[in-house]
XYZ file of N, CA and C in Angstrom:
198
model
N 1.128 -1.409 0.671
C -0.159 -0.044 0.180
C 0.857 1.260 0.092
N -0.323 1.552 0.067
C 0.924 3.334 -0.713
C 0.758 4.510 0.051
N 1.916 4.380 1.200
C 1.757 5.353 2.179
C 0.678 7.220 2.658
N 0.772 7.446 1.196
C 0.400 8.824 0.963
C -0.915 8.689 -0.006
N -1.561 7.601 -0.184
C -2.940 6.928 -1.156
C -2.742 8.240 -2.456
N -1.901 8.169 -2.774
C -2.333 9.303 -4.243
C -0.566 8.508 -5.819
N -1.185 8.413 -6.207
C -0.306 7.795 -6.954
C 0.426 8.196 -8.001
N 1.697 8.576 -8.519
C 2.908 9.206 -8.715
C 2.376 8.953 -10.554
N 2.312 9.809 -11.068
C 2.227 10.858 -12.058
C 3.037 10.781 -13.090
N 3.173 9.642 -14.228
C 4.139 9.270 -15.094
C 5.101 10.350 -15.319
N 6.094 10.735 -15.843
C 6.682 11.210 -16.041
C 7.741 12.015 -17.431
N 6.726 10.732 -17.834
C 6.732 10.314 -19.909
C 6.284 11.838 -20.905
N 4.894 12.108 -19.739
C 4.160 13.064 -20.140
C 4.565 14.317 -20.885
N 5.323 14.448 -18.783
C 4.889 15.515 -18.529
C 6.598 16.360 -20.189
N 7.708 16.146 -20.963
C 7.751 16.884 -21.839
C 7.391 16.334 -23.130
N 6.078 15.367 -23.161
C 5.582 16.226 -24.768
C 4.559 16.691 -24.715
N 3.962 17.347 -23.422
C 3.445 18.112 -23.131
C 3.844 19.944 -23.304
N 5.114 20.050 -23.219
C 6.471 21.354 -22.838
C 6.855 21.748 -24.943
N 6.411 19.844 -25.332
C 6.666 19.826 -27.197
C 5.322 20.888 -27.733
N 4.580 20.757 -27.083
C 2.965 20.584 -27.670
C 2.638 22.510 -27.978
N 3.093 22.940 -26.676
C 3.048 23.617 -25.653
C 3.604 24.872 -26.359
N 5.146 23.796 -26.918
C 5.462 24.817 -27.747
C 5.317 25.229 -28.804
N 5.126 23.993 -29.694
C 4.420 24.648 -30.807
C 2.804 25.035 -31.078
N 2.310 25.182 -29.905
C 1.313 25.864 -30.485
C 1.402 27.597 -30.300
N 2.642 27.466 -29.185
C 3.440 28.964 -29.018
C 3.765 29.486 -30.547
N 4.630 28.685 -31.048
C 4.929 29.178 -32.308
C 3.950 28.899 -33.054
N 3.260 28.417 -33.256
C 1.632 28.261 -34.403
C 1.382 29.308 -34.512
N 1.012 29.729 -32.941
C 0.281 31.173 -32.166
C 1.399 33.049 -33.202
N 2.350 32.587 -32.148
C 3.702 33.694 -33.408
C 3.928 33.869 -34.441
N 3.706 32.641 -35.514
C 2.851 33.140 -36.911
C 2.668 33.510 -37.103
N 1.252 33.150 -36.614
C 0.032 33.813 -36.905
C -0.403 35.385 -36.808
N 0.303 35.626 -36.236
C 0.091 36.328 -35.465
C 0.678 37.819 -35.933
N 2.699 37.241 -36.365
C 3.817 37.901 -38.251
C 2.777 38.190 -39.017
N 1.983 36.696 -39.128
C 1.355 36.848 -40.653
C 0.130 38.009 -40.786
N -0.790 37.711 -39.805
C -1.572 38.486 -39.800
C -1.320 40.437 -39.715
N 0.347 40.068 -39.294
C 0.432 41.652 -38.497
C 1.033 42.124 -39.986
N 1.546 40.840 -40.995
C 1.662 41.491 -42.345
C 0.969 41.910 -42.901
N 0.565 40.575 -43.566
C -1.014 41.376 -44.053
C -1.653 42.564 -43.876
N -1.992 43.096 -42.279
C -2.578 44.586 -42.163
C -1.983 45.862 -42.194
N -0.079 45.403 -42.431
C 0.943 46.190 -42.971
C 0.545 47.015 -44.831
N 0.076 45.469 -45.239
C -0.331 45.212 -46.709
C -1.312 46.136 -47.081
N -2.239 45.768 -46.002
C -3.369 46.187 -46.292
C -3.611 48.054 -46.300
N -2.021 48.256 -44.963
C -2.432 49.656 -45.266
C -2.252 50.957 -45.749
N -0.832 49.605 -46.944
C -0.049 50.103 -47.026
C -1.144 50.292 -49.132
N -2.315 50.009 -49.015
C -2.177 49.608 -49.711
C -4.079 50.762 -50.048
N -4.871 50.480 -49.422
C -5.352 51.706 -48.809
C -5.331 53.215 -48.988
N -3.446 53.023 -48.561
C -2.982 54.062 -48.186
C -2.955 55.107 -49.219
N -2.842 54.485 -50.368
C -2.550 54.609 -52.307
C -3.651 55.473 -53.216
N -4.266 54.572 -52.504
C -5.710 53.908 -53.266
C -6.520 55.496 -52.656
N -6.654 56.124 -51.282
C -6.458 57.719 -50.888
C -5.643 58.481 -51.472
N -5.118 58.514 -51.531
C -4.066 59.374 -52.357
C -5.011 59.392 -53.635
N -4.980 58.606 -54.252
C -5.334 58.717 -55.532
C -6.598 59.053 -56.233
N -7.761 58.871 -54.846
C -8.550 60.006 -55.096
C -8.561 61.207 -54.443
N -7.671 61.073 -53.568
C -7.312 62.777 -53.291
C -7.096 64.303 -54.481
N -6.104 63.082 -55.044
C -5.526 63.484 -56.475
C -6.187 63.910 -57.644
N -7.324 62.797 -57.603
C -7.894 63.484 -58.580
C -9.278 64.432 -57.983
N -9.640 64.165 -56.553
C -10.151 65.481 -56.175
C -9.434 66.647 -56.240
N -8.002 67.175 -56.032
C -7.820 68.154 -55.889
C -7.812 68.502 -57.741
N -7.426 67.176 -58.398
C -7.186 67.845 -59.895
C -9.058 68.516 -59.861
N -10.478 68.075 -59.473
C -11.742 68.242 -60.027
C -11.535 69.580 -59.421
N -11.773 70.032 -58.930
C -11.561 71.477 -57.864
C -11.001 72.562 -57.941
N -9.839 72.048 -58.998
C -8.753 73.380 -59.858
C -9.700 74.181 -61.592
N -10.005 75.484 -60.882
C -10.624 76.199 -62.316
C -9.660 75.752 -63.190
N -10.153 75.273 -64.190
C -9.938 75.521 -65.527
C -8.508 76.311 -65.934
N -8.747 76.305 -66.537
C -6.493 76.542 -67.013
C -7.217 77.904 -68.225
N -6.698 78.823 -69.354
C -7.148 78.835 -70.019
C -6.317 78.840 -71.257
């Protein structure tokens, strides 16, 4: 009989859990980096579009030259 009444947990699963957690952290980091890159790319495209529209607006607002 065991004096404490508890069963010892096998130490084999602990490294597996660590490896799995490390993989999850790595995958989460990669996802965040990808999302950040996509956001920056979208921001660049939207800024260019905004500038084009502003330029067109300025051209329309100028009085015609004679």
